Each structure stands twice: as C-alpha cells, then as structure tokens.
PDB file of C-alpha atoms in Angstrom:
ATOM      1  CA  ASP A   1      14.983  -6.488 -13.159  1.00 61.00           C
ATOM      2  CA  ALA A   2      13.787  -8.344 -10.080  1.00 79.00           C
ATOM      3  CA  GLY A   3      10.967  -6.756  -8.166  1.00 94.00           C
ATOM      4  CA  VAL A   4      10.576  -6.649  -4.409  1.00 97.00           C
ATOM      5  CA  THR A   5      10.960 -10.146  -3.012  1.00 97.00           C
ATOM      6  CA  GLN A   6       9.611 -11.333   0.315  1.00 98.00           C
ATOM      7  CA  SER A   7      10.148 -14.571   2.189  1.00 97.00           C
ATOM      8  CA  PRO A   8       8.594 -16.773   3.290  1.00 98.00           C
ATOM      9  CA  THR A   9       5.325 -16.578   1.349  1.00 97.00           C
ATOM     10  CA  HIS A  10       3.334 -18.320   4.052  1.00 97.00           C
ATOM     11  CA  LEU A  11       3.997 -18.981   7.712  1.00 96.00           C
ATOM     12  CA  ILE A  12       2.067 -20.653  10.521  1.00 98.00           C
ATOM     13  CA  LYS A  13       3.052 -19.907  14.106  1.00 98.00           C
ATOM     14  CA  THR A  14       1.496 -20.461  17.499  1.00 98.00           C
ATOM     15  CA  ARG A  15       0.714 -17.802  20.084  1.00 98.00           C
ATOM     16  CA  GLY A  16       3.742 -16.594  22.013  1.00 98.00           C
ATOM     17  CA  GLN A  17       6.242 -17.523  19.317  1.00 98.00           C
ATOM     18  CA  GLN A  18       8.476 -15.108  17.451  1.00 98.00           C
ATOM     19  CA  VAL A  19       8.663 -14.603  13.688  1.00 98.00           C
ATOM     20  CA  THR A  20      11.078 -12.942  11.248  1.00 98.00           C
ATOM     21  CA  LEU A  21       9.965 -11.803   7.814  1.00 98.00           C
ATOM     22  CA  ARG A  22      12.441 -10.828   5.109  1.00 98.00           C
ATOM     23  CA  CYS A  23      12.369  -8.381   2.243  1.00 98.00           C
ATOM     24  CA  SER A  24      14.731  -7.533  -0.603  1.00 98.00           C
ATOM     25  CA  PRO A  25      14.035  -4.206  -2.318  1.00 97.00           C
ATOM     26  CA  ILE A  26      14.403  -3.360  -5.983  1.00 96.00           C
ATOM     27  CA  SER A  27      18.045  -2.753  -6.813  1.00 95.00           C
ATOM     28  CA  GLY A  28      18.883   0.903  -6.198  1.00 92.00           C
ATOM     29  CA  HIS A  29      15.974   1.517  -3.836  1.00 93.00           C
ATOM     30  CA  LYS A  30      17.134   2.694  -0.431  1.00 93.00           C
ATOM     31  CA  SER A  31      13.751   3.071   1.256  1.00 94.00           C
ATOM     32  CA  VAL A  32      11.855   0.069   2.595  1.00 96.00           C
ATOM     33  CA  SER A  33       8.453   0.219   4.285  1.00 96.00           C
ATOM     34  CA  TRP A  34       6.418  -2.467   6.011  1.00 98.00           C
ATOM     35  CA  TYR A  35       2.623  -2.624   6.021  1.00 98.00           C
ATOM     36  CA  GLN A  36       0.148  -4.984   7.665  1.00 98.00           C
ATOM     37  CA  GLN A  37      -3.035  -5.841   5.814  1.00 97.00           C
ATOM     38  CA  VAL A  38      -5.911  -7.485   7.654  1.00 95.00           C
ATOM     39  CA  LEU A  39      -8.834  -8.834   5.630  1.00 89.00           C
ATOM     40  CA  GLY A  40     -11.351  -6.121   4.839  1.00 89.00           C
ATOM     41  CA  GLN A  41      -8.996  -3.261   5.677  1.00 93.00           C
ATOM     42  CA  GLY A  42      -6.408  -1.283   3.786  1.00 95.00           C
ATOM     43  CA  PRO A  43      -2.711  -1.787   4.487  1.00 97.00           C
ATOM     44  CA  GLN A  44      -1.592  -0.237   7.789  1.00 96.00           C
ATOM     45  CA  PHE A  45       1.841   1.377   8.088  1.00 96.00           C
ATOM     46  CA  ILE A  46       4.279  -0.334  10.466  1.00 97.00           C
ATOM     47  CA  PHE A  47       7.777   1.007   9.692  1.00 95.00           C
ATOM     48  CA  GLN A  48       9.832   2.927   7.183  1.00 95.00           C
ATOM     49  CA  TYR A  49      13.596   2.508   6.912  1.00 95.00           C
ATOM     50  CA  TYR A  50      15.838   4.698   4.822  1.00 93.00           C
ATOM     51  CA  GLU A  51      19.610   4.415   4.599  1.00 90.00           C
ATOM     52  CA  LYS A  52      19.509   1.790   7.378  1.00 90.00           C
ATOM     53  CA  GLU A  53      17.801   4.071   9.882  1.00 93.00           C
ATOM     54  CA  GLU A  54      14.227   3.975  11.140  1.00 94.00           C
ATOM     55  CA  ARG A  55      12.458   7.030   9.724  1.00 92.00           C
ATOM     56  CA  GLY A  56       8.928   6.302  10.826  1.00 92.00           C
ATOM     57  CA  ARG A  57       6.896   3.985  12.997  1.00 95.00           C
ATOM     58  CA  GLY A  58       3.161   3.326  12.931  1.00 94.00           C
ATOM     59  CA  ASN A  59       0.810   2.631  15.790  1.00 94.00           C
ATOM     60  CA  PHE A  60       2.077  -0.854  16.584  1.00 97.00           C
ATOM     61  CA  PRO A  61       3.287  -2.257  19.931  1.00 97.00           C
ATOM     62  CA  ASP A  62       6.949  -2.698  20.816  1.00 97.00           C
ATOM     63  CA  ARG A  63       6.622  -6.392  19.973  1.00 98.00           C
ATOM     64  CA  PHE A  64       7.144  -5.235  16.387  1.00 98.00           C
ATOM     65  CA  SER A  65      10.680  -4.320  15.375  1.00 98.00           C
ATOM     66  CA  ALA A  66      12.616  -4.084  12.159  1.00 98.00           C
ATOM     67  CA  ARG A  67      16.008  -3.343  10.747  1.00 97.00           C
ATOM     68  CA  GLN A  68      17.634  -2.566   7.428  1.00 97.00           C
ATOM     69  CA  PHE A  69      20.954  -4.018   6.356  1.00 97.00           C
ATOM     70  CA  PRO A  70      23.845  -2.397   4.408  1.00 95.00           C
ATOM     71  CA  ASN A  71      22.500  -3.963   1.182  1.00 95.00           C
ATOM     72  CA  TYR A  72      19.122  -2.275   1.942  1.00 96.00           C
ATOM     73  CA  SER A  73      17.297  -5.552   2.559  1.00 97.00           C
ATOM     74  CA  SER A  74      15.111  -5.555   5.636  1.00 98.00           C
ATOM     75  CA  GLU A  75      13.696  -7.823   8.318  1.00 98.00           C
ATOM     76  CA  LEU A  76      10.504  -7.421  10.308  1.00 98.00           C
ATOM     77  CA  ASN A  77      10.402  -9.189  13.671  1.00 98.00           C
ATOM     78  CA  VAL A  78       7.325  -9.831  15.749  1.00 98.00           C
ATOM     79  CA  ASN A  79       7.693 -11.219  19.268  1.00 98.00           C
ATOM     80  CA  ALA A  80       5.129 -12.857  21.545  1.00 98.00           C
ATOM     81  CA  LEU A  81       2.700 -13.451  18.695  1.00 98.00           C
ATOM     82  CA  LEU A  82      -1.008 -12.901  19.275  1.00 98.00           C
ATOM     83  CA  LEU A  83      -3.915 -14.255  17.262  1.00 97.00           C
ATOM     84  CA  GLY A  84      -4.558 -10.703  16.083  1.00 97.00           C
ATOM     85  CA  ASP A  85      -1.165 -10.603  14.363  1.00 98.00           C
ATOM     86  CA  SER A  86      -2.538 -12.927  11.687  1.00 98.00           C
ATOM     87  CA  ALA A  87      -2.373 -10.856   8.522  1.00 98.00           C
ATOM     88  CA  LEU A  88      -0.656 -10.284   5.201  1.00 98.00           C
ATOM     89  CA  TYR A  89       2.612  -8.413   5.731  1.00 98.00           C
ATOM     90  CA  LEU A  90       3.642  -6.317   2.765  1.00 98.00           C
ATOM     91  CA  CYS A  91       7.068  -4.895   2.117  1.00 98.00           C
ATOM     92  CA  ALA A  92       7.477  -1.990  -0.283  1.00 97.00           C
ATOM     93  CA  SER A  93      10.514  -0.204  -1.620  1.00 96.00           C
ATOM     94  CA  SER A  94      10.866   3.186  -3.224  1.00 93.00           C
ATOM     95  CA  LEU A  95      13.614   5.153  -4.854  1.00 88.00           C
ATOM     96  CA  TYR A  96      13.307   8.098  -2.526  1.00 83.00           C
ATOM     97  CA  ARG A  97      12.217   8.589   1.043  1.00 78.00           C
ATOM     98  CA  ASN A  98       9.491  11.131   0.255  1.00 76.00           C
ATOM     99  CA  TYR A  99       6.044  10.095  -0.915  1.00 79.00           C
ATOM    100  CA  ASN A 100       6.205  11.649  -4.342  1.00 83.00           C
ATOM    101  CA  SER A 101       7.720   8.286  -5.246  1.00 87.00           C
ATOM    102  CA  PRO A 102       5.367   5.358  -5.851  1.00 93.00           C
ATOM    103  CA  LEU A 103       5.778   2.299  -3.653  1.00 95.00           C
ATOM    104  CA  HIS A 104       6.782  -0.992  -5.243  1.00 96.00           C
ATOM    105  CA  PHE A 105       5.280  -3.851  -3.280  1.00 97.00           C
ATOM    106  CA  GLY A 106       6.272  -7.462  -2.846  1.00 97.00           C
ATOM    107  CA  ASN A 107       3.730 -10.276  -2.896  1.00 96.00           C
ATOM    108  CA  GLY A 108       3.630 -10.332   0.888  1.00 97.00           C
ATOM    109  CA  THR A 109       4.018 -12.911   3.634  1.00 98.00           C
ATOM    110  CA  ARG A 110       0.811 -14.481   4.888  1.00 98.00           C
ATOM    111  CA  LEU A 111       1.192 -15.051   8.639  1.00 98.00           C
ATOM    112  CA  THR A 112      -1.286 -17.252  10.477  1.00 98.00           C
ATOM    113  CA  VAL A 113      -1.118 -17.389  14.263  1.00 98.00           C
ATOM    114  CA  THR A 114      -2.957 -20.294  15.897  1.00 97.00           C
TER     115      THR A 114
ATOM    116  CA  ILE B   1      -7.408  10.530  13.228  1.00 50.00           C
ATOM    117  CA  LEU B   2      -7.025  11.095   9.517  1.00 67.00           C
ATOM    118  CA  ASN B   3      -9.125   8.692   7.458  1.00 86.00           C
ATOM    119  CA  VAL B   4      -9.260   7.874   3.796  1.00 92.00           C
ATOM    120  CA  GLU B   5     -12.673   6.775   2.546  1.00 95.00           C
ATOM    121  CA  GLN B   6     -13.324   4.922  -0.688  1.00 97.00           C
ATOM    122  CA  SER B   7     -16.663   4.335  -2.343  1.00 97.00           C
ATOM    123  CA  PRO B   8     -18.242   2.167  -3.389  1.00 97.00           C
ATOM    124  CA  GLN B   9     -16.796  -0.837  -1.522  1.00 96.00           C
ATOM    125  CA  SER B  10     -17.516  -3.086  -4.483  1.00 97.00           C
ATOM    126  CA  LEU B  11     -18.725  -2.692  -8.019  1.00 96.00           C
ATOM    127  CA  HIS B  12     -19.814  -5.020 -10.834  1.00 97.00           C
ATOM    128  CA  VAL B  13     -19.495  -3.576 -14.318  1.00 97.00           C
ATOM    129  CA  GLN B  14     -20.363  -5.062 -17.697  1.00 98.00           C
ATOM    130  CA  GLU B  15     -17.413  -5.517 -20.044  1.00 98.00           C
ATOM    131  CA  GLY B  16     -17.135  -2.502 -22.326  1.00 98.00           C
ATOM    132  CA  ASP B  17     -18.853  -0.105 -19.931  1.00 98.00           C
ATOM    133  CA  SER B  18     -17.042   2.783 -18.281  1.00 97.00           C
ATOM    134  CA  THR B  19     -16.942   3.280 -14.540  1.00 97.00           C
ATOM    135  CA  ASN B  20     -15.558   5.512 -11.834  1.00 97.00           C
ATOM    136  CA  PHE B  21     -15.062   5.499  -8.101  1.00 95.00           C
ATOM    137  CA  THR B  22     -14.121   7.936  -5.380  1.00 98.00           C
ATOM    138  CA  CYS B  23     -11.425   8.467  -2.783  1.00 97.00           C
ATOM    139  CA  SER B  24     -12.055  11.063  -0.043  1.00 96.00           C
ATOM    140  CA  PHE B  25      -9.299  12.342   2.213  1.00 92.00           C
ATOM    141  CA  PRO B  26      -8.604  15.158   4.674  1.00 88.00           C
ATOM    142  CA  SER B  27      -8.152  18.399   2.720  1.00 83.00           C
ATOM    143  CA  SER B  28      -5.705  19.907   5.226  1.00 82.00           C
ATOM    144  CA  ASN B  29      -1.938  19.225   5.142  1.00 80.00           C
ATOM    145  CA  PHE B  30      -2.175  17.499   1.782  1.00 86.00           C
ATOM    146  CA  TYR B  31       1.073  16.210   0.324  1.00 90.00           C
ATOM    147  CA  ALA B  32       0.355  13.349  -2.088  1.00 93.00           C
ATOM    148  CA  LEU B  33      -2.395  10.979  -3.195  1.00 95.00           C
ATOM    149  CA  HIS B  34      -1.562   7.543  -4.583  1.00 97.00           C
ATOM    150  CA  TRP B  35      -3.683   5.058  -6.535  1.00 98.00           C
ATOM    151  CA  TYR B  36      -2.800   1.351  -6.623  1.00 98.00           C
ATOM    152  CA  ARG B  37      -4.325  -1.612  -8.433  1.00 98.00           C
ATOM    153  CA  TRP B  38      -4.234  -4.930  -6.582  1.00 97.00           C
ATOM    154  CA  GLU B  39      -5.082  -8.033  -8.567  1.00 96.00           C
ATOM    155  CA  THR B  40      -5.751 -11.305  -6.790  1.00 93.00           C
ATOM    156  CA  ALA B  41      -2.577 -13.291  -6.030  1.00 91.00           C
ATOM    157  CA  LYS B  42      -0.375 -10.402  -7.138  1.00 95.00           C
ATOM    158  CA  SER B  43       1.249  -7.437  -5.416  1.00 96.00           C
ATOM    159  CA  PRO B  44      -0.261  -3.935  -5.406  1.00 96.00           C
ATOM    160  CA  GLU B  45       0.839  -1.997  -8.486  1.00 97.00           C
ATOM    161  CA  ALA B  46       1.208   1.774  -8.517  1.00 97.00           C
ATOM    162  CA  LEU B  47      -1.046   3.569 -10.999  1.00 98.00           C
ATOM    163  CA  PHE B  48      -0.641   7.242 -10.154  1.00 97.00           C
ATOM    164  CA  VAL B  49       0.966   9.612  -7.678  1.00 96.00           C
ATOM    165  CA  MET B  50      -0.747  12.998  -7.633  1.00 95.00           C
ATOM    166  CA  THR B  51       0.414  16.067  -5.785  1.00 92.00           C
ATOM    167  CA  LEU B  52      -1.168  19.201  -7.264  1.00 91.00           C
ATOM    168  CA  ASN B  53      -4.752  20.418  -7.053  1.00 92.00           C
ATOM    169  CA  GLY B  54      -6.373  19.909 -10.429  1.00 92.00           C
ATOM    170  CA  ASP B  55      -3.906  17.181 -11.441  1.00 93.00           C
ATOM    171  CA  GLU B  56      -5.165  14.794 -14.075  1.00 97.00           C
ATOM    172  CA  LYS B  57      -3.213  11.649 -14.883  1.00 97.00           C
ATOM    173  CA  LYS B  58      -3.827   9.010 -17.541  1.00 97.00           C
ATOM    174  CA  LYS B  59      -2.474   5.527 -18.166  1.00 96.00           C
ATOM    175  CA  GLY B  60      -4.127   3.795 -21.107  1.00 96.00           C
ATOM    176  CA  ARG B  61      -7.857   3.506 -20.363  1.00 98.00           C
ATOM    177  CA  ILE B  62      -7.434   4.559 -16.731  1.00 98.00           C
ATOM    178  CA  SER B  63      -7.358   8.164 -15.592  1.00 98.00           C
ATOM    179  CA  ALA B  64      -7.546  10.036 -12.301  1.00 98.00           C
ATOM    180  CA  THR B  65      -8.357  13.543 -11.138  1.00 98.00           C
ATOM    181  CA  LEU B  66      -7.496  15.325  -7.916  1.00 97.00           C
ATOM    182  CA  ASN B  67      -9.246  18.049  -5.930  1.00 96.00           C
ATOM    183  CA  THR B  68      -7.184  18.873  -2.850  1.00 93.00           C
ATOM    184  CA  LYS B  69      -9.362  21.802  -1.744  1.00 93.00           C
ATOM    185  CA  GLU B  70     -12.422  19.609  -1.265  1.00 93.00           C
ATOM    186  CA  GLY B  71     -10.473  16.428  -0.508  1.00 93.00           C
ATOM    187  CA  TYR B  72     -11.383  13.936  -3.205  1.00 95.00           C
ATOM    188  CA  SER B  73      -9.954  12.039  -6.160  1.00 97.00           C
ATOM    189  CA  TYR B  74     -11.813  10.143  -8.869  1.00 98.00           C
ATOM    190  CA  LEU B  75     -10.493   7.124 -10.752  1.00 98.00           C
ATOM    191  CA  TYR B  76     -12.065   6.477 -14.169  1.00 98.00           C
ATOM    192  CA  ILE B  77     -11.858   3.325 -16.278  1.00 98.00           C
ATOM    193  CA  LYS B  78     -13.023   3.628 -19.869  1.00 98.00           C
ATOM    194  CA  GLY B  79     -14.296   0.578 -21.757  1.00 97.00           C
ATOM    195  CA  SER B  80     -13.772  -1.933 -18.919  1.00 97.00           C
ATOM    196  CA  GLN B  81     -12.001  -5.187 -19.755  1.00 97.00           C
ATOM    197  CA  PRO B  82     -11.834  -8.434 -17.721  1.00 96.00           C
ATOM    198  CA  GLU B  83      -8.208  -7.679 -16.820  1.00 96.00           C
ATOM    199  CA  ASP B  84      -9.411  -4.547 -14.993  1.00 97.00           C
ATOM    200  CA  SER B  85     -10.931  -6.775 -12.290  1.00 98.00           C
ATOM    201  CA  ALA B  86      -8.985  -5.892  -9.142  1.00 98.00           C
ATOM    202  CA  THR B  87      -9.141  -3.964  -5.898  1.00 97.00           C
ATOM    203  CA  TYR B  88      -8.275  -0.310  -6.365  1.00 98.00           C
ATOM    204  CA  LEU B  89      -6.644   1.336  -3.356  1.00 98.00           C
ATOM    205  CA  CYS B  90      -6.033   5.004  -2.761  1.00 97.00           C
ATOM    206  CA  ALA B  91      -3.565   6.233  -0.171  1.00 96.00           C
ATOM    207  CA  PHE B  92      -3.016   9.668   1.319  1.00 92.00           C
ATOM    208  CA  ASN B  93       0.180  11.277   2.586  1.00 90.00           C
ATOM    209  CA  PHE B  94       0.370  14.501   4.580  1.00 80.00           C
ATOM    210  CA  GLY B  95       4.107  15.026   4.493  1.00 80.00           C
ATOM    211  CA  ASN B  96       5.417  12.352   6.821  1.00 80.00           C
ATOM    212  CA  GLU B  97       6.855   8.925   6.235  1.00 82.00           C
ATOM    213  CA  LYS B  98       3.695   6.879   5.818  1.00 89.00           C
ATOM    214  CA  LEU B  99       0.791   6.319   3.459  1.00 93.00           C
ATOM    215  CA  THR B 100      -2.695   6.031   4.930  1.00 94.00           C
ATOM    216  CA  PHE B 101      -4.705   3.634   2.781  1.00 96.00           C
ATOM    217  CA  GLY B 102      -8.424   3.372   2.213  1.00 96.00           C
ATOM    218  CA  THR B 103     -10.153   0.000   2.325  1.00 96.00           C
ATOM    219  CA  GLY B 104     -10.363  -0.158  -1.460  1.00 97.00           C
ATOM    220  CA  THR B 105     -12.981  -0.540  -4.168  1.00 98.00           C
ATOM    221  CA  ARG B 106     -13.308  -4.110  -5.411  1.00 97.00           C
ATOM    222  CA  LEU B 107     -14.117  -4.021  -9.141  1.00 98.00           C
ATOM    223  CA  THR B 108     -15.461  -7.076 -10.977  1.00 98.00           C
ATOM    224  CA  ILE B 109     -15.885  -6.955 -14.755  1.00 97.00           C
ATOM    225  CA  ILE B 110     -18.679  -9.176 -16.063  1.00 96.00           C
ATOM    226  CA  PRO B 111     -17.863 -10.661 -19.497  1.00 93.00           C
TER     227      PRO B 111
END
C-alpha cells in the first residue's frame, strides 16, 4: 500500500510569491493534517481537515489556507511568502479524526523562500 | 501556552548499550501522548500512542511508559543498534484536533 505522498519534494520561491503544496493520504484515511517544521523545532500544527471540512487551525496567519478534496487529498496554500515561511511542510493522514490514532506522515516538502 | 519538553536534546550511545530519554507535558487535560521516530531523509514513523496513566507499550527493543499524573513519559531502547540512530519526537494532545510536539531527542549510536 502506498504511504502518504507529498509533492513537490523541494521548492524555491521568492518573497511575495504564492505556493501550493499537495498531499495524498493513505487509502481509506479521511483525516489530513498539515505541520510546519523549522530547523531545531518540533513540527507545528497548521490545519486539520476531516471529511473535507476544516476541523482545526493552528496559530498561523490568514496567508495560510488549505482544502480537502472529495478523494481526501489536500492542498496547502501560502500567499505573500515571507522569508520566515522557509521550512519543511509535513502532511499526515490518520484513519480517524481523534488523536488515539497515530499519524502517518509523508516525506514533506522543503520550501525555501529567498 | 502548553509546552512539551524533551530531554536530553541529543545523546550518543555505544552500540549494545541501553538508553532512555524523557518527555514532559502538562498533566492537566491529558488525552494522548504519541512517540515518533524520525530517521534522516525519511518521514516520521509512529512508535506508540498512549492514553492511560500507567500505560506501558513495547515494540521490539523499544518500550515506553506513561505517567499522566506527574506529566512525563519515558522511552527506553534496549541493546542499541546503529539503525536506532534517529530523532525521537513526543507529541501531546489534550482533546482537540492537534498534536503539540517537543523538539525531539537526537540519538546517535556509535558502532
């Protein structure tokens, strides 16, 4: 079975640009979460989507948005990129919405903003 | 602000030795505690999800304990092997939609 897949693996953008990151969950998983990981810190929660609806949002500005499609894949969009948005963006899927279920992570998208 | 603290930040262990490290979290509103192993160039892999005070979980040479009353969890690795080299992350959930991660313990096994 395929795991969580994310694309692209690496991305270089300049300040002010917009970026879209994509994630395909494990087949049968309806919950998708996005996390941002900056070097030296643990992953920080950005969004959770379940059954195509936003179920939670972390402490990130409105420049960050996401959506989940009928096939449960998800996109994370970041507008007006800042240098501080440079990070590894991790997508994770889980079978259930609650956190008794372990998260299954993708390999991440490394975003560099110059 | 609810923080998760992990110690030590990094650790070098001789192959064959056993080791352990700590995750501290707020003891109020506890819901679940997760452990993940994150090897270089790979994705984080779930080791354990623990929900009950006194829980003990084991997976091969790796085990974990949970004390929700005092707010800590220990991860133990018995007879360390080179493939155990990774960053070990714990993450805390207090009943909402997110996990709050610690900064991890970076474990290096010396052959």
